[in-house]
XYZ file of C-alpha atoms in Angstrom:
679
model
C 97.089 143.922 153.504
C 97.707 141.800 150.278
C 96.774 141.187 147.469
C 93.475 143.196 146.464
C 90.922 141.276 146.348
C 86.953 142.372 144.981
C 83.555 142.229 146.719
C 80.596 140.416 145.438
C 77.121 142.439 144.634
C 74.768 141.568 146.688
C 71.272 142.815 145.396
C 71.749 146.652 145.144
C 69.807 147.718 148.382
C 67.505 150.683 148.390
C 68.509 153.537 149.761
C 65.872 155.428 152.171
C 67.017 158.538 150.166
C 67.939 157.201 147.117
C 64.691 157.717 144.340
C 61.878 158.672 146.372
C 59.644 161.723 146.519
C 61.453 162.981 149.695
C 65.147 163.822 148.186
C 63.214 165.857 145.878
C 61.056 167.196 148.896
C 63.926 167.922 150.927
C 66.240 169.766 148.289
C 62.716 171.912 147.395
C 62.575 172.945 151.243
C 58.848 171.123 151.341
C 59.284 167.704 153.691
C 56.123 167.590 155.328
C 55.747 169.226 159.015
C 53.419 166.948 160.272
C 53.026 163.622 158.884
C 49.729 162.573 161.649
C 46.946 164.730 160.140
C 46.859 163.410 156.341
C 48.383 159.694 157.376
C 45.468 159.262 160.281
C 42.950 160.219 157.783
C 43.642 158.176 155.246
C 44.023 155.420 157.031
C 40.973 156.046 158.520
C 39.637 155.726 154.905
C 40.853 151.836 154.582
C 37.708 151.131 156.906
C 35.498 153.045 154.336
C 32.186 150.789 153.359
C 32.902 152.648 149.514
C 35.282 150.405 147.971
C 36.216 153.733 145.572
C 36.999 155.206 148.659
C 39.133 152.342 149.571
C 40.977 152.790 146.501
C 41.736 156.510 147.128
C 42.717 156.193 150.474
C 45.724 154.055 149.485
C 46.591 155.460 146.349
C 47.116 158.104 149.106
C 49.088 156.272 150.904
C 51.147 154.851 147.958
C 52.242 158.994 147.481
C 52.571 159.655 150.838
C 54.990 156.750 151.801
C 57.290 158.485 149.675
C 58.215 161.329 152.289
C 60.338 159.352 154.628
C 58.996 161.838 157.264
C 56.182 159.619 157.588
C 57.059 157.001 157.858
C 57.476 156.913 161.727
C 54.121 158.251 162.332
C 52.701 155.396 159.750
C 54.347 152.413 161.631
C 52.671 154.400 164.555
C 49.734 154.356 163.401
C 49.904 150.242 162.226
C 50.150 151.196 159.258
C 51.205 147.480 157.533
C 48.565 145.399 160.002
C 45.552 147.887 158.557
C 46.969 147.660 154.469
C 47.326 144.077 154.623
C 43.933 142.394 154.567
C 43.023 145.001 151.915
C 45.870 142.516 149.615
C 42.352 139.866 150.259
C 39.631 142.841 149.516
C 36.567 141.978 147.294
C 37.476 144.861 144.621
C 40.528 144.504 142.127
C 41.003 147.660 142.213
C 41.896 148.192 146.376
C 44.228 145.264 145.845
C 46.313 146.616 143.235
C 46.641 150.251 144.884
C 46.867 148.718 148.604
C 49.647 146.404 147.006
C 51.080 149.183 145.174
C 50.971 151.041 149.089
C 52.985 148.469 150.486
C 55.210 148.231 147.718
C 56.091 151.853 148.144
C 56.574 151.582 151.914
C 58.771 148.911 151.491
C 60.807 150.432 148.788
C 61.364 153.477 150.962
C 61.240 152.470 154.046
C 64.289 150.076 154.067
C 65.263 147.060 155.939
C 63.779 147.955 159.398
C 60.547 148.910 157.886
C 60.619 146.001 155.997
C 61.258 143.510 158.918
C 58.839 145.195 160.869
C 56.644 144.565 157.865
C 57.772 140.624 158.474
C 57.005 140.990 161.917
C 53.532 142.286 161.976
C 52.528 139.315 159.464
C 52.282 141.410 155.975
C 53.715 137.591 154.628
C 50.130 135.240 155.523
C 47.416 138.149 152.745
C 50.478 138.607 151.051
C 51.393 134.709 149.512
C 47.548 134.479 149.874
C 47.642 137.322 147.609
C 49.961 135.380 145.270
C 48.122 131.779 145.379
C 44.895 133.647 144.893
C 46.131 135.306 141.612
C 47.475 132.577 139.750
C 44.630 130.644 140.394
C 42.399 133.410 138.792
C 44.458 133.299 136.158
C 44.204 129.536 135.617
C 40.466 129.549 135.959
C 40.092 133.187 133.489
C 41.572 131.245 130.526
C 37.984 129.949 130.481
C 36.030 133.239 130.399
C 34.638 135.053 127.553
C 37.169 137.200 125.970
C 36.007 140.331 126.603
C 35.548 139.393 130.160
C 38.941 137.022 130.045
C 41.203 140.351 128.718
C 40.390 142.559 131.426
C 40.418 140.351 134.159
C 43.535 138.567 132.708
C 45.124 142.401 132.684
C 43.801 143.167 136.481
C 45.169 140.075 138.191
C 48.399 140.430 136.519
C 48.531 144.358 138.129
C 48.149 143.025 140.820
C 50.626 140.068 140.440
C 52.809 142.430 140.018
C 52.464 144.706 142.629
C 52.400 141.860 144.320
C 55.893 139.973 143.530
C 57.476 143.486 144.207
C 56.762 143.479 148.072
C 57.782 140.640 148.336
C 60.896 141.615 146.313
C 61.697 144.040 148.315
C 61.022 142.594 151.825
C 63.040 139.050 151.269
C 65.850 141.053 150.123
C 65.927 142.805 153.205
C 64.344 140.059 155.476
C 66.033 136.423 156.089
C 62.494 135.838 157.612
C 60.921 136.949 155.144
C 63.014 134.338 152.220
C 62.523 131.482 155.055
C 58.439 131.862 155.150
C 59.255 132.285 151.011
C 60.798 128.706 151.149
C 58.130 127.116 153.288
C 55.003 128.684 151.317
C 56.092 126.888 148.125
C 55.976 130.533 146.480
C 58.824 129.166 144.290
C 55.894 127.670 141.719
C 53.480 130.632 141.941
C 56.295 133.163 141.205
C 57.744 130.497 137.914
C 54.182 130.197 136.500
C 53.750 134.504 136.608
C 57.669 134.028 135.102
C 56.244 132.279 131.917
C 54.109 134.579 130.806
C 56.774 135.978 129.821
C 56.207 136.218 125.977
C 52.852 138.265 127.073
C 53.332 140.525 130.142
C 57.464 141.500 130.273
C 56.310 143.825 133.344
C 55.669 140.974 135.340
C 58.404 138.667 134.122
C 61.416 141.161 135.001
C 59.427 141.707 138.751
C 59.450 137.806 139.020
C 63.073 137.670 137.352
C 64.460 140.225 140.326
C 62.907 138.566 143.180
C 64.420 134.959 141.795
C 67.496 136.856 141.815
C 67.692 138.062 145.478
C 66.071 134.912 146.866
C 68.112 132.227 144.899
C 71.538 134.093 146.279
C 72.753 132.250 149.334
C 70.016 129.957 149.966
C 71.014 126.288 149.879
C 67.187 125.302 151.270
C 65.289 126.702 148.024
C 68.034 125.111 145.032
C 66.097 121.980 146.815
C 62.865 122.728 145.079
C 63.999 123.548 141.839
C 62.625 120.603 139.784
C 63.662 119.811 135.833
C 60.431 121.517 134.574
C 61.358 124.799 136.977
C 64.481 124.780 135.324
C 63.081 124.583 131.793
C 60.776 128.012 132.434
C 64.073 129.750 133.135
C 66.181 128.735 130.709
C 63.237 129.635 128.025
C 62.905 132.982 129.044
C 66.754 133.221 128.876
C 66.958 131.863 125.721
C 63.896 133.698 124.377
C 64.685 135.130 120.553
C 63.196 138.679 121.458
C 65.728 141.418 121.740
C 64.041 144.659 123.019
C 65.656 146.595 125.693
C 63.802 145.098 128.117
C 63.692 141.415 126.897
C 67.664 141.996 127.366
C 66.823 142.820 131.364
C 64.691 139.849 131.735
C 67.452 137.658 130.090
C 70.300 138.949 131.979
C 68.633 138.501 135.583
C 67.223 135.171 134.507
C 71.488 134.656 133.556
C 71.647 136.316 137.874
C 69.157 133.578 138.718
C 70.803 130.830 136.638
C 74.532 131.332 137.997
C 73.156 131.190 141.604
C 71.571 127.811 140.710
C 75.029 126.914 139.791
C 75.343 124.165 142.706
C 72.555 122.498 141.746
C 73.515 122.530 138.069
C 75.176 118.715 137.005
C 79.046 118.768 136.161
C 78.376 117.884 132.453
C 75.711 120.283 131.810
C 77.974 123.204 133.333
C 80.322 124.693 130.527
C 77.581 124.367 128.217
C 75.231 127.218 131.051
C 78.484 128.947 131.820
C 78.822 130.064 128.125
C 74.461 130.731 127.831
C 75.206 133.604 130.486
C 78.233 135.043 129.325
C 76.939 134.710 125.833
C 73.853 136.920 127.340
C 76.359 138.893 129.305
C 78.700 139.718 126.651
C 75.392 140.509 124.216
C 73.891 143.334 126.265
C 77.460 144.738 127.201
C 78.411 145.077 123.480
C 75.465 147.844 122.956
C 76.316 151.404 123.135
C 74.438 152.571 125.867
C 75.052 156.274 124.841
C 73.654 156.080 121.486
C 71.020 154.104 123.050
C 70.386 157.126 125.302
C 70.610 159.093 122.367
C 68.319 157.686 119.888
C 65.674 156.792 122.786
C 65.548 160.801 123.505
C 65.547 161.436 120.183
C 62.623 159.436 119.187
C 60.751 160.526 122.332
C 60.632 163.871 120.968
C 59.520 163.454 117.944
C 56.713 160.721 119.066
C 55.511 163.976 121.403
C 55.754 166.213 118.241
C 53.586 164.163 116.605
C 51.105 163.507 118.969
C 50.842 167.323 119.638
C 50.067 167.675 115.820
C 47.328 164.839 115.856
C 45.869 166.274 119.106
C 45.669 169.484 117.503
C 43.660 168.698 114.384
C 40.894 166.459 117.013
C 40.907 169.291 118.346
C 40.290 171.817 115.225
C 37.737 168.847 113.691
C 36.114 167.910 117.067
C 36.441 170.285 119.744
C 38.395 170.014 123.392
C 37.003 167.226 125.074
C 38.101 164.025 123.060
C 41.174 163.541 124.984
C 40.666 164.168 128.423
C 39.503 160.167 129.345
C 42.947 159.448 128.158
C 44.166 161.873 130.263
C 42.597 160.701 133.333
C 43.838 156.801 132.926
C 47.732 158.317 132.724
C 47.395 160.161 136.524
C 47.458 156.544 138.705
C 50.783 155.216 137.337
C 52.134 158.648 138.426
C 52.152 157.218 141.826
C 54.465 153.815 142.008
C 58.218 154.621 143.078
C 60.441 151.700 142.808
C 64.166 151.338 144.087
C 66.410 153.271 142.422
C 68.007 150.344 139.885
C 64.585 150.586 137.813
C 62.679 153.632 138.022
C 60.889 153.296 135.350
C 57.530 152.327 137.438
C 57.515 156.522 138.071
C 56.562 156.627 134.543
C 52.981 156.348 132.609
C 53.420 153.687 130.368
C 53.932 155.700 127.744
C 57.093 156.870 128.487
C 57.940 153.458 125.930
C 61.769 155.572 125.052
C 62.611 156.356 128.731
C 61.581 152.766 129.769
C 63.681 151.087 126.881
C 66.651 153.205 128.393
C 66.249 152.767 131.657
C 66.211 148.601 130.490
C 69.186 148.441 129.153
C 71.239 150.963 131.702
C 69.942 148.141 134.045
C 70.725 145.133 132.298
C 74.454 146.381 131.477
C 74.718 147.136 135.439
C 73.238 143.726 136.719
C 75.344 141.903 134.251
C 79.033 143.790 135.381
C 77.179 142.638 138.834
C 77.178 139.350 137.794
C 80.613 138.686 136.165
C 81.948 140.423 139.587
C 79.874 137.940 141.725
C 81.116 134.945 138.837
C 84.934 136.213 139.583
C 84.487 135.718 143.124
C 85.161 132.920 145.596
C 82.723 132.530 148.670
C 85.043 133.316 151.294
C 83.994 136.849 152.716
C 86.719 139.290 152.221
C 87.552 142.442 153.785
C 85.646 144.604 151.885
C 81.906 143.076 152.851
C 83.021 142.889 156.404
C 80.767 144.562 157.622
C 77.705 143.269 155.481
C 78.648 139.758 156.861
C 78.581 141.173 160.448
C 74.986 141.558 159.914
C 73.999 139.034 158.514
C 73.267 135.693 160.299
C 72.128 134.429 156.912
C 75.495 135.286 155.766
C 77.528 133.766 158.313
C 75.821 130.579 158.728
C 75.500 129.990 155.153
C 79.688 130.455 155.064
C 79.531 127.718 158.399
C 77.698 125.060 156.006
C 80.244 125.942 153.445
C 82.712 125.139 155.689
C 81.666 121.836 157.482
C 80.523 120.452 153.786
C 83.973 120.783 152.390
C 86.425 119.976 155.695
C 87.254 123.419 156.691
C 88.335 124.413 153.395
C 86.881 127.468 151.489
C 85.056 125.749 147.817
C 86.906 126.978 145.273
C 85.342 129.379 143.501
C 83.892 127.337 140.116
C 85.135 131.416 137.870
C 88.793 129.814 138.523
C 87.832 126.490 136.356
C 88.567 126.258 132.949
C 84.974 126.377 131.652
C 84.102 130.205 132.886
C 87.770 131.305 131.568
C 87.461 130.400 128.324
C 84.158 131.501 128.187
C 85.084 135.073 129.719
C 88.116 135.378 127.031
C 85.455 133.248 123.901
C 83.264 136.097 124.411
C 85.377 138.849 124.255
C 84.444 140.477 127.639
C 87.531 141.321 129.163
C 87.763 144.500 126.260
C 84.146 145.156 126.386
C 84.584 145.692 129.792
C 87.529 148.082 129.311
C 84.995 149.939 126.779
C 82.660 150.752 129.738
C 85.149 152.581 132.123
C 85.390 155.110 129.707
C 83.061 158.253 130.531
C 79.117 158.450 129.905
C 78.679 159.816 126.346
C 79.425 163.460 126.845
C 76.311 163.969 124.239
C 74.077 161.599 125.948
C 74.434 162.917 129.392
C 74.340 166.400 127.926
C 70.824 165.497 125.856
C 69.778 164.031 129.624
C 70.871 167.085 131.706
C 68.634 169.060 129.450
C 65.127 166.775 130.498
C 64.155 166.198 134.329
C 63.005 162.884 133.619
C 65.987 161.532 131.791
C 68.337 163.291 134.508
C 68.335 159.603 136.387
C 70.111 158.410 133.575
C 73.130 160.276 134.192
C 73.436 158.668 137.207
C 73.181 155.429 135.660
C 75.562 155.981 133.713
C 78.170 156.855 135.754
C 77.136 153.603 137.770
C 77.813 151.516 135.417
C 81.532 153.039 134.638
C 81.970 152.270 138.334
C 80.989 148.910 137.987
C 83.341 148.069 134.938
C 86.090 149.305 136.976
C 85.764 146.818 139.620
C 84.761 144.086 137.158
C 87.660 145.190 135.563
C 89.835 144.819 138.740
C 88.394 141.123 139.074
C 89.858 140.043 135.765
C 92.889 141.602 136.181
C 93.362 139.543 139.311
C 91.682 136.191 138.116
C 93.389 136.317 134.225
C 96.523 135.332 133.197
C 98.439 138.514 131.517
C 98.061 136.540 127.919
C 94.279 136.545 128.368
C 94.137 140.643 128.773
C 95.998 141.296 125.788
C 99.698 140.967 127.309
C 102.386 143.544 128.609
C 101.499 146.030 125.994
C 98.400 145.624 126.762
C 98.395 146.415 130.021
C 100.616 149.320 130.445
C 97.857 150.677 127.818
C 95.212 150.146 130.384
C 97.472 151.499 133.306
C 97.785 154.366 130.884
C 93.813 154.554 130.421
C 92.714 154.176 133.851
C 95.491 157.418 134.751
C 93.835 159.653 131.691
C 90.117 158.903 133.447
C 91.596 159.426 137.048
C 92.536 162.757 136.225
C 90.357 164.276 133.404
C 88.287 164.851 136.155
C 89.835 167.836 138.036
C 86.877 166.977 141.451
C 87.489 163.432 141.279
C 88.039 163.084 145.170
C 84.329 164.232 145.272
C 83.084 161.104 143.606
C 83.188 159.057 146.008
C 82.092 155.646 144.106
C 84.644 156.427 141.208
C 87.625 156.820 143.406
C 87.262 153.631 145.132
C 86.198 152.258 142.089
C 89.128 152.970 139.895
C 91.745 153.034 142.746
C 90.595 149.280 143.522
C 91.402 148.557 139.956
C 94.476 150.626 139.691
C 95.649 148.237 142.817
C 94.904 145.429 141.278
C 96.613 146.249 137.766
C 99.703 147.447 139.365
C 100.177 144.317 141.742
C 100.331 142.512 138.524
C 102.117 144.513 136.613
C 104.779 144.208 139.365
C 104.573 140.679 139.731
C 105.418 140.150 136.322
C 107.713 142.794 136.288
C 106.179 145.300 133.754
C 107.206 148.968 134.346
C 105.167 150.992 136.031
C 103.251 154.368 133.791
C 102.000 156.515 136.658
C 104.372 159.162 137.598
C 105.270 160.073 140.765
C 103.575 163.312 140.895
C 100.256 161.439 139.611
C 101.006 158.573 142.559
C 101.226 161.336 144.790
C 98.096 163.743 143.848
C 95.929 160.492 143.945
C 97.685 159.127 147.436
C 96.685 162.969 148.998
C 93.377 163.035 147.671
C 91.933 159.374 148.275
C 94.217 159.531 152.072
C 91.523 161.856 153.128
C 88.209 160.546 151.869
C 85.787 159.380 154.294
C 85.371 155.682 152.379
C 87.623 153.432 154.636
C 88.071 151.457 151.282
C 89.836 154.385 149.292
C 92.234 155.232 152.181
C 93.521 151.595 151.876
C 93.873 150.704 147.939
C 96.061 154.884 147.894
C 98.450 153.038 150.530
C 98.424 149.330 149.263
C 99.258 151.236 145.447
C 102.231 153.209 147.512
C 103.049 150.149 148.969
C 102.782 148.141 145.389
C 104.949 151.610 143.501
C 107.537 152.343 146.395
C 108.512 148.641 146.242
C 108.939 148.358 142.328
C 111.168 152.148 143.218
C 113.152 150.960 145.792
C 114.936 148.363 143.648
C 116.401 151.041 140.522
C 118.735 153.979 140.950
C 117.954 157.273 141.548
C 114.754 157.057 143.715
C 115.509 158.371 147.195
C 113.404 161.289 147.155
C 110.589 160.188 146.161
C 111.275 156.682 148.157
C 111.261 159.501 151.026
C 108.480 161.028 150.170
C 106.378 157.925 149.841
C 107.580 156.414 153.012
C 106.720 159.699 155.047
C 103.369 159.726 153.638
C 102.720 155.907 154.517
C 104.566 156.674 158.965
C 101.339 159.590 158.584
C 99.002 157.310 157.728
C 99.999 154.139 160.237
C 100.130 156.739 162.707
C 97.377 158.669 162.081
C 94.567 157.078 160.670
C 91.737 156.362 163.071
C 90.915 153.392 161.389
C 93.437 150.404 162.226
C 92.025 148.013 159.174
C 93.929 151.554 156.435
C 96.827 151.626 159.861
C 97.448 147.967 159.220
C 97.753 148.433 155.296
C 99.674 151.611 155.879
C 102.381 149.654 157.727
C 102.347 146.037 155.234
C 102.649 148.810 152.303
C 106.272 150.214 154.690
C 107.163 146.454 155.218
C 106.935 146.314 151.106
C 108.994 150.013 150.214
C 111.434 149.447 152.531
C 112.479 145.317 152.610
C 115.096 145.344 150.581
C 117.188 147.618 148.068
C 120.029 150.193 148.667
C 118.219 153.682 147.893
C 115.376 152.643 150.583
C 117.911 151.940 152.976
C 119.201 154.863 152.660
C 115.676 156.540 152.650
C 115.060 154.532 155.412
C 117.567 156.267 157.772
C 117.320 159.385 156.255
C 113.248 160.191 157.316
C 113.871 158.432 160.693
C 111.957 154.970 159.845
C 112.587 153.624 163.167
C 112.644 155.835 165.900
C 108.477 156.524 164.967
C 108.332 152.625 164.417
C 109.060 152.003 167.159
C 107.106 154.399 169.141
C 104.264 153.634 167.534
C 104.708 150.089 167.934
C 103.751 150.239 171.698
C 100.608 152.157 170.738
C 99.378 150.200 168.119
C 99.386 146.925 169.997
C 96.991 148.978 172.245
C 94.846 150.531 170.210
C 94.218 146.677 168.990
C 94.039 145.490 172.392
C 91.531 148.095 173.522
C 89.312 148.569 170.328
C 89.683 145.057 168.237
C 86.619 143.299 169.205
C 84.445 146.426 169.100
C 85.061 147.716 166.419
C 86.375 144.683 163.913
C 86.250 141.434 162.337
C 87.466 138.052 163.190
C 89.327 138.391 159.670
C 90.569 141.125 160.172
C 91.994 141.190 163.549
C 93.253 137.987 162.437
C 95.509 140.277 159.596
C 95.874 143.207 162.186
C 97.722 140.241 164.895
C 99.876 139.241 161.505
C 101.274 143.070 160.690
C 101.949 143.707 164.551
C 103.926 140.666 164.133
C 105.221 141.295 161.143
C 105.815 145.063 162.576
C 108.044 143.132 165.625
C 110.116 141.668 163.370
C 110.868 144.456 160.569
C 111.932 146.754 163.761
C 113.796 144.174 164.037
C 115.132 144.156 160.570
C 115.695 148.078 160.232
C 117.832 148.306 163.494
C 120.408 146.296 161.504
C 120.142 148.150 158.632
C 121.017 151.516 160.196
C 123.248 149.832 162.600
C 125.504 148.849 159.407
C 125.092 152.773 157.996
C 125.754 154.638 160.518
C 128.946 152.932 162.051
């Protein structure tokens, strides 16, 4: 119903069944049958006088909460209120493991658990812990060297766990964000970020948290002082170019973009250019080749280590490596959201951590570009997110009131962003990311259980690139995209991507992303009278597969594509049969799809296809378009009246009402067409 628009990317929301161990357990049929036994025992041990016992209990809970079926039992037993005080335990080891357990709970539990954690006042001990860690790092600078190093590492580890808990909760709870604002957490986490040169892991955690809390948070923006901005700038412009530092710089770039409203206009061009320069550098890297190289390096390192171990064992016996092995075990209890799973791995798996960091940086870079290309108004695609977010609604109301009822014009349409996008050749780099992941890299990862999750990550990057491409096609001039020939090449490329996968309909995320990109591309080509490239057979194959998708976005895209293509064909000779096929398909969708949004899009497509042209007029009569629409008209009106307010947003209802009015007019027009052709 109108031109294709792109949804903004919110920060990645953790799926309870994402990378938690529950998924693996379910696949193996090893889900816990009873959670009360181990949960009750571990919770009781949290009160034990021995710090070692408390630490072990926290570590056990950190593992247990990764199994989703145990979460209700832990909630019944008030696990959050029992773990909370241990964040301030006299033992630093207990503090770290308690924070680790809460981190896993907040990650695997999702929105409901995080909201419950705020209700049970986890923010009070959490903020206190963050402040103590900050103070501890300051006082630690005066300690003797050996003790200083030990304490600093311990305190920074605790801070890292605590920041991750804070990030998870703030991502899911607007109340937590309000507490973040009021308690001055910004100053604390910026102090942690300033240590990026010595602790990049902590800095990355802070950068994730900052990117979350600075999004749609005008109250927090007022707290950013010049020194605070300098901390962000220093991290973003760090000369180090390891994969983890690339991720850090990308995340900080996203945070600075969120702060665009407080950046002086005289500095915006420079800042935008700096952000896009970083994103361009990240996207320029060949992630597939990097994955292959990192896996080869890991294989060689393990081989060398094994040879060294054999040599030591032969010289000194078998017991020399025991301590190191014991030290690695606790690291395996950690888990994080699916966008950054390296904490599942021991620190020695540096190659895998580097590969994950690069893939995450590229995904994040693409998401930032999409957000830069989107206006502040809620689109059809994100109405479900907005309808469940009071904070988003409030922000939109504020934005409207501040500009006299007119939506804020997107900064991405400014000359600065437009120029920077094309200067850094981002359209070409994004185009390159839409190709399927390197087949050799996929094969390498598929043969290693610890590397296998990277395949999904590479597929996600492809989907993000397709969505990003959709944004650029919708916003940039044809000349900046390479001209008409480049658009035709792009259309052929997308068709090849789509139809080279015989089971593309099964990959919902991919199908939604590529159908959105095709929709935007075909719309642009039609508006510029550039010949379309998809054959009728390809078109109907896509639409037949897409219309049976459970994803509303896919169904909307395919009927819109049909409308765009059909409206072009209606002006050509010899297209009668194809127009009849398109018309019958759209009628079927309009009258039978259970979602009114899809039905409305199908009606809108029918209006476009049969609005003009001799072939279109002949086709409309032969498929009995008029009689079918006249019969459906009262049904459509009734459905809007009965289902509208309960199932659809005000914005969607407004569009549907417009379709209803256009349907009445179109029926009147078709009556004149049929009368003229049959008399």
